[in-house]
């Protein structure tokens, strides 16, 4: 299970004195525990992957601001965190693969216009899960539906 893998990696990073890795894994474990406590449930791997994907997205979104601010030290740290978190995610689909999947979903739903975007996005996120981010799926759907 992914939780055990995170715990083991946390222990290893503490032994190796790898601060960035340790802090990144602790942050993900804290986010998982927060969701579990708030909802009173134990998360399965697929939901844990969603949390990790959200954390990667947060970092990618903030990266541009740090670059504009000339904070190379923080840029390097955030890029390292993204790299660490990405190790736990399934391999990401290419834009072409996402587009192919979205085309199939659009045909399946008989979607014809941008008004059907919500249904397409919902099904695409369910099917593709953590293998593609929402932005890539959205761009592919817009391209096809117009």
JSON list of C-alpha atoms in Angstrom, two decimals:
[
{"chain": "A", "resi": 1, "resn": "UNK", "atom": "CA", "xyz": [0.00, 0.00, 0.00]},
{"chain": "A", "resi": 2, "resn": "UNK", "atom": "CA", "xyz": [1.10, 3.52, -0.77]},
{"chain": "A", "resi": 3, "resn": "UNK", "atom": "CA", "xyz": [0.87, 4.70, 2.85]},
{"chain": "A", "resi": 4, "resn": "UNK", "atom": "CA", "xyz": [3.39, 2.08, 3.94]},
{"chain": "A", "resi": 5, "resn": "UNK", "atom": "CA", "xyz": [5.67, 3.00, 1.05]},
{"chain": "A", "resi": 6, "resn": "UNK", "atom": "CA", "xyz": [5.55, 6.67, 2.09]},
{"chain": "A", "resi": 7, "resn": "UNK", "atom": "CA", "xyz": [6.33, 5.75, 5.70]},
{"chain": "A", "resi": 8, "resn": "UNK", "atom": "CA", "xyz": [9.29, 3.60, 4.65]},
{"chain": "A", "resi": 9, "resn": "UNK", "atom": "CA", "xyz": [10.60, 6.34, 2.35]},
{"chain": "A", "resi": 10, "resn": "UNK", "atom": "CA", "xyz": [10.23, 8.84, 5.20]},
{"chain": "A", "resi": 11, "resn": "UNK", "atom": "CA", "xyz": [12.34, 6.64, 7.48]},
{"chain": "A", "resi": 12, "resn": "UNK", "atom": "CA", "xyz": [14.96, 6.19, 4.77]},
{"chain": "A", "resi": 13, "resn": "UNK", "atom": "CA", "xyz": [15.15, 9.92, 4.06]},
{"chain": "A", "resi": 14, "resn": "UNK", "atom": "CA", "xyz": [15.62, 10.59, 7.79]},
{"chain": "A", "resi": 15, "resn": "UNK", "atom": "CA", "xyz": [18.48, 8.07, 7.95]},
{"chain": "A", "resi": 16, "resn": "UNK", "atom": "CA", "xyz": [20.05, 9.61, 4.84]},
{"chain": "A", "resi": 17, "resn": "UNK", "atom": "CA", "xyz": [19.50, 13.12, 6.27]},
{"chain": "A", "resi": 18, "resn": "UNK", "atom": "CA", "xyz": [17.77, 14.16, 3.03]},
{"chain": "A", "resi": 19, "resn": "UNK", "atom": "CA", "xyz": [15.81, 17.17, 4.34]},
{"chain": "A", "resi": 20, "resn": "UNK", "atom": "CA", "xyz": [13.87, 18.08, 1.19]},
{"chain": "A", "resi": 21, "resn": "UNK", "atom": "CA", "xyz": [12.70, 14.49, 0.65]},
{"chain": "A", "resi": 22, "resn": "UNK", "atom": "CA", "xyz": [11.82, 14.10, 4.34]},
{"chain": "A", "resi": 23, "resn": "UNK", "atom": "CA", "xyz": [9.85, 17.35, 4.43]},
{"chain": "A", "resi": 24, "resn": "UNK", "atom": "CA", "xyz": [8.04, 16.59, 1.17]},
{"chain": "A", "resi": 25, "resn": "UNK", "atom": "CA", "xyz": [6.96, 13.13, 2.32]},
{"chain": "A", "resi": 26, "resn": "UNK", "atom": "CA", "xyz": [5.91, 14.48, 5.73]},
{"chain": "A", "resi": 27, "resn": "UNK", "atom": "CA", "xyz": [3.78, 17.10, 3.99]},
{"chain": "A", "resi": 28, "resn": "UNK", "atom": "CA", "xyz": [2.02, 14.46, 1.86]},
{"chain": "A", "resi": 29, "resn": "UNK", "atom": "CA", "xyz": [1.45, 12.22, 4.87]},
{"chain": "A", "resi": 30, "resn": "UNK", "atom": "CA", "xyz": [-0.01, 15.19, 6.77]},
{"chain": "A", "resi": 31, "resn": "UNK", "atom": "CA", "xyz": [-2.38, 15.95, 3.86]},
{"chain": "A", "resi": 32, "resn": "UNK", "atom": "CA", "xyz": [-3.49, 12.29, 3.81]},
{"chain": "A", "resi": 33, "resn": "UNK", "atom": "CA", "xyz": [-4.05, 12.23, 7.57]},
{"chain": "A", "resi": 34, "resn": "UNK", "atom": "CA", "xyz": [-6.00, 15.49, 7.40]},
{"chain": "A", "resi": 35, "resn": "UNK", "atom": "CA", "xyz": [-8.42, 14.07, 4.82]},
{"chain": "A", "resi": 36, "resn": "UNK", "atom": "CA", "xyz": [-8.77, 10.84, 6.79]},
{"chain": "A", "resi": 37, "resn": "UNK", "atom": "CA", "xyz": [-9.54, 12.70, 10.03]},
{"chain": "A", "resi": 38, "resn": "UNK", "atom": "CA", "xyz": [-11.93, 15.17, 8.39]},
{"chain": "A", "resi": 39, "resn": "UNK", "atom": "CA", "xyz": [-13.92, 12.45, 6.67]},
{"chain": "A", "resi": 40, "resn": "UNK", "atom": "CA", "xyz": [-13.43, 9.72, 9.26]},
{"chain": "A", "resi": 41, "resn": "UNK", "atom": "CA", "xyz": [-12.24, 7.22, 6.65]},
{"chain": "A", "resi": 42, "resn": "UNK", "atom": "CA", "xyz": [-9.12, 5.34, 5.64]},
{"chain": "A", "resi": 43, "resn": "UNK", "atom": "CA", "xyz": [-7.95, 6.35, 2.18]},
{"chain": "A", "resi": 44, "resn": "UNK", "atom": "CA", "xyz": [-7.20, 3.81, -0.51]},
{"chain": "A", "resi": 45, "resn": "UNK", "atom": "CA", "xyz": [-4.28, 4.18, -2.92]},
{"chain": "A", "resi": 46, "resn": "UNK", "atom": "CA", "xyz": [-6.34, 5.84, -5.67]},
{"chain": "A", "resi": 47, "resn": "UNK", "atom": "CA", "xyz": [-7.41, 8.66, -3.33]},
{"chain": "A", "resi": 48, "resn": "UNK", "atom": "CA", "xyz": [-3.85, 9.00, -2.02]},
{"chain": "A", "resi": 49, "resn": "UNK", "atom": "CA", "xyz": [-2.68, 9.39, -5.62]},
{"chain": "A", "resi": 50, "resn": "UNK", "atom": "CA", "xyz": [-5.24, 12.19, -6.07]},
{"chain": "A", "resi": 51, "resn": "UNK", "atom": "CA", "xyz": [-3.80, 13.99, -3.04]},
{"chain": "A", "resi": 52, "resn": "UNK", "atom": "CA", "xyz": [-0.26, 13.61, -4.37]},
{"chain": "A", "resi": 53, "resn": "UNK", "atom": "CA", "xyz": [-1.37, 14.87, -7.80]},
{"chain": "A", "resi": 54, "resn": "UNK", "atom": "CA", "xyz": [-2.97, 17.93, -6.13]},
{"chain": "A", "resi": 55, "resn": "UNK", "atom": "CA", "xyz": [0.26, 18.65, -4.28]},
{"chain": "A", "resi": 56, "resn": "UNK", "atom": "CA", "xyz": [2.23, 18.43, -7.54]},
{"chain": "A", "resi": 57, "resn": "UNK", "atom": "CA", "xyz": [-0.26, 20.79, -9.20]},
{"chain": "A", "resi": 58, "resn": "UNK", "atom": "CA", "xyz": [0.05, 23.30, -6.34]},
{"chain": "A", "resi": 59, "resn": "UNK", "atom": "CA", "xyz": [3.80, 23.34, -6.76]},
{"chain": "A", "resi": 60, "resn": "UNK", "atom": "CA", "xyz": [3.68, 23.66, -10.54]},
{"chain": "A", "resi": 61, "resn": "UNK", "atom": "CA", "xyz": [1.25, 26.56, -10.22]},
{"chain": "A", "resi": 62, "resn": "UNK", "atom": "CA", "xyz": [3.49, 28.41, -7.76]},
{"chain": "A", "resi": 63, "resn": "UNK", "atom": "CA", "xyz": [6.68, 27.74, -9.73]},
{"chain": "A", "resi": 64, "resn": "UNK", "atom": "CA", "xyz": [6.03, 30.51, -12.28]},
{"chain": "A", "resi": 65, "resn": "UNK", "atom": "CA", "xyz": [5.59, 33.11, -9.53]},
{"chain": "A", "resi": 66, "resn": "UNK", "atom": "CA", "xyz": [8.90, 32.15, -7.94]},
{"chain": "A", "resi": 67, "resn": "UNK", "atom": "CA", "xyz": [10.63, 32.37, -11.32]},
{"chain": "A", "resi": 68, "resn": "UNK", "atom": "CA", "xyz": [9.18, 35.84, -11.93]},
{"chain": "A", "resi": 69, "resn": "UNK", "atom": "CA", "xyz": [10.31, 36.88, -8.46]},
{"chain": "A", "resi": 70, "resn": "UNK", "atom": "CA", "xyz": [13.86, 35.75, -9.21]},
{"chain": "A", "resi": 71, "resn": "UNK", "atom": "CA", "xyz": [13.85, 33.28, -6.33]},
{"chain": "A", "resi": 72, "resn": "UNK", "atom": "CA", "xyz": [16.03, 30.57, -7.87]},
{"chain": "A", "resi": 73, "resn": "UNK", "atom": "CA", "xyz": [16.62, 28.99, -4.46]},
{"chain": "A", "resi": 74, "resn": "UNK", "atom": "CA", "xyz": [12.89, 28.35, -4.01]},
{"chain": "A", "resi": 75, "resn": "UNK", "atom": "CA", "xyz": [12.49, 27.32, -7.68]},
{"chain": "A", "resi": 76, "resn": "UNK", "atom": "CA", "xyz": [15.13, 24.63, -7.20]},
{"chain": "A", "resi": 77, "resn": "UNK", "atom": "CA", "xyz": [13.47, 23.39, -4.01]},
{"chain": "A", "resi": 78, "resn": "UNK", "atom": "CA", "xyz": [9.98, 23.28, -5.56]},
{"chain": "A", "resi": 79, "resn": "UNK", "atom": "CA", "xyz": [11.29, 21.46, -8.65]},
{"chain": "A", "resi": 80, "resn": "UNK", "atom": "CA", "xyz": [12.94, 18.90, -6.37]},
{"chain": "A", "resi": 81, "resn": "UNK", "atom": "CA", "xyz": [9.66, 18.46, -4.46]},
{"chain": "A", "resi": 82, "resn": "UNK", "atom": "CA", "xyz": [7.78, 17.94, -7.74]},
{"chain": "A", "resi": 83, "resn": "UNK", "atom": "CA", "xyz": [10.35, 15.33, -8.77]},
{"chain": "A", "resi": 84, "resn": "UNK", "atom": "CA", "xyz": [9.98, 13.50, -5.44]},
{"chain": "A", "resi": 85, "resn": "UNK", "atom": "CA", "xyz": [6.18, 13.54, -5.54]},
{"chain": "A", "resi": 86, "resn": "UNK", "atom": "CA", "xyz": [6.11, 12.43, -9.18]},
{"chain": "A", "resi": 87, "resn": "UNK", "atom": "CA", "xyz": [7.89, 9.20, -8.18]},
{"chain": "A", "resi": 88, "resn": "UNK", "atom": "CA", "xyz": [4.65, 8.09, -6.52]},
{"chain": "A", "resi": 89, "resn": "UNK", "atom": "CA", "xyz": [2.37, 8.96, -9.43]},
{"chain": "A", "resi": 90, "resn": "UNK", "atom": "CA", "xyz": [1.72, 6.66, -12.38]},
{"chain": "A", "resi": 91, "resn": "UNK", "atom": "CA", "xyz": [3.51, 7.60, -15.58]},
{"chain": "A", "resi": 92, "resn": "UNK", "atom": "CA", "xyz": [1.86, 10.65, -17.11]},
{"chain": "A", "resi": 93, "resn": "UNK", "atom": "CA", "xyz": [0.16, 10.31, -20.49]},
{"chain": "A", "resi": 94, "resn": "UNK", "atom": "CA", "xyz": [1.41, 12.46, -23.36]},
{"chain": "A", "resi": 95, "resn": "UNK", "atom": "CA", "xyz": [-0.84, 15.19, -24.78]},
{"chain": "A", "resi": 96, "resn": "UNK", "atom": "CA", "xyz": [-1.54, 12.96, -27.80]},
{"chain": "A", "resi": 97, "resn": "UNK", "atom": "CA", "xyz": [-2.56, 10.03, -25.60]},
{"chain": "A", "resi": 98, "resn": "UNK", "atom": "CA", "xyz": [-4.84, 12.27, -23.53]},
{"chain": "A", "resi": 99, "resn": "UNK", "atom": "CA", "xyz": [-6.40, 13.65, -26.72]},
{"chain": "A", "resi": 100, "resn": "UNK", "atom": "CA", "xyz": [-7.06, 10.12, -28.00]},
{"chain": "A", "resi": 101, "resn": "UNK", "atom": "CA", "xyz": [-8.73, 9.13, -24.71]},
{"chain": "A", "resi": 102, "resn": "UNK", "atom": "CA", "xyz": [-10.81, 12.32, -24.65]},
{"chain": "A", "resi": 103, "resn": "UNK", "atom": "CA", "xyz": [-11.94, 11.71, -28.27]},
{"chain": "A", "resi": 104, "resn": "UNK", "atom": "CA", "xyz": [-13.19, 8.25, -27.27]},
{"chain": "A", "resi": 105, "resn": "UNK", "atom": "CA", "xyz": [-15.05, 9.71, -24.26]},
{"chain": "A", "resi": 106, "resn": "UNK", "atom": "CA", "xyz": [-16.62, 12.43, -26.42]},
{"chain": "A", "resi": 107, "resn": "UNK", "atom": "CA", "xyz": [-17.84, 9.81, -28.92]},
{"chain": "A", "resi": 108, "resn": "UNK", "atom": "CA", "xyz": [-19.13, 7.63, -26.10]},
{"chain": "A", "resi": 109, "resn": "UNK", "atom": "CA", "xyz": [-21.09, 10.52, -24.59]},
{"chain": "A", "resi": 110, "resn": "UNK", "atom": "CA", "xyz": [-22.20, 11.84, -28.01]},
{"chain": "A", "resi": 111, "resn": "UNK", "atom": "CA", "xyz": [-20.87, 15.22, -26.94]},
{"chain": "A", "resi": 112, "resn": "UNK", "atom": "CA", "xyz": [-21.18, 17.79, -29.71]},
{"chain": "A", "resi": 113, "resn": "UNK", "atom": "CA", "xyz": [-20.42, 21.21, -28.25]},
{"chain": "A", "resi": 114, "resn": "UNK", "atom": "CA", "xyz": [-18.54, 23.02, -25.53]},
{"chain": "A", "resi": 115, "resn": "UNK", "atom": "CA", "xyz": [-21.76, 22.84, -23.47]},
{"chain": "A", "resi": 116, "resn": "UNK", "atom": "CA", "xyz": [-21.00, 19.14, -22.90]},
{"chain": "A", "resi": 117, "resn": "UNK", "atom": "CA", "xyz": [-17.62, 19.99, -21.37]},
{"chain": "A", "resi": 118, "resn": "UNK", "atom": "CA", "xyz": [-18.70, 19.20, -17.79]},
{"chain": "A", "resi": 119, "resn": "UNK", "atom": "CA", "xyz": [-19.79, 15.63, -18.62]},
{"chain": "A", "resi": 120, "resn": "UNK", "atom": "CA", "xyz": [-16.65, 15.04, -20.69]},
{"chain": "A", "resi": 121, "resn": "UNK", "atom": "CA", "xyz": [-14.34, 16.36, -17.96]},
{"chain": "A", "resi": 122, "resn": "UNK", "atom": "CA", "xyz": [-16.04, 14.32, -15.23]},
{"chain": "A", "resi": 123, "resn": "UNK", "atom": "CA", "xyz": [-15.74, 11.03, -17.11]},
{"chain": "A", "resi": 124, "resn": "UNK", "atom": "CA", "xyz": [-12.21, 11.81, -18.32]},
{"chain": "A", "resi": 125, "resn": "UNK", "atom": "CA", "xyz": [-11.00, 12.56, -14.77]},
{"chain": "A", "resi": 126, "resn": "UNK", "atom": "CA", "xyz": [-12.55, 9.29, -13.55]},
{"chain": "A", "resi": 127, "resn": "UNK", "atom": "CA", "xyz": [-10.92, 7.25, -16.31]},
{"chain": "A", "resi": 128, "resn": "UNK", "atom": "CA", "xyz": [-7.54, 8.91, -16.49]},
{"chain": "A", "resi": 129, "resn": "UNK", "atom": "CA", "xyz": [-7.18, 9.61, -12.78]},
{"chain": "A", "resi": 130, "resn": "UNK", "atom": "CA", "xyz": [-3.65, 10.62, -11.85]},
{"chain": "A", "resi": 131, "resn": "UNK", "atom": "CA", "xyz": [-2.26, 9.69, -15.27]},
{"chain": "A", "resi": 132, "resn": "UNK", "atom": "CA", "xyz": [-3.13, 13.16, -16.62]},
{"chain": "A", "resi": 133, "resn": "UNK", "atom": "CA", "xyz": [-3.75, 16.52, -15.02]},
{"chain": "A", "resi": 134, "resn": "UNK", "atom": "CA", "xyz": [-7.00, 18.41, -15.40]},
{"chain": "A", "resi": 135, "resn": "UNK", "atom": "CA", "xyz": [-5.43, 21.19, -17.45]},
{"chain": "A", "resi": 136, "resn": "UNK", "atom": "CA", "xyz": [-4.21, 18.78, -20.14]},
{"chain": "A", "resi": 137, "resn": "UNK", "atom": "CA", "xyz": [-7.60, 17.02, -20.25]},
{"chain": "A", "resi": 138, "resn": "UNK", "atom": "CA", "xyz": [-9.40, 20.37, -20.45]},
{"chain": "A", "resi": 139, "resn": "UNK", "atom": "CA", "xyz": [-7.21, 21.60, -23.32]},
{"chain": "A", "resi": 140, "resn": "UNK", "atom": "CA", "xyz": [-7.77, 18.38, -25.28]},
{"chain": "A", "resi": 141, "resn": "UNK", "atom": "CA", "xyz": [-11.54, 18.52, -24.75]},
{"chain": "A", "resi": 142, "resn": "UNK", "atom": "CA", "xyz": [-11.74, 22.19, -25.83]},
{"chain": "A", "resi": 143, "resn": "UNK", "atom": "CA", "xyz": [-9.71, 21.45, -28.93]},
{"chain": "A", "resi": 144, "resn": "UNK", "atom": "CA", "xyz": [-11.98, 18.58, -29.96]},
{"chain": "A", "resi": 145, "resn": "UNK", "atom": "CA", "xyz": [-15.34, 20.13, -29.03]},
{"chain": "A", "resi": 146, "resn": "UNK", "atom": "CA", "xyz": [-14.88, 23.38, -30.93]}
]
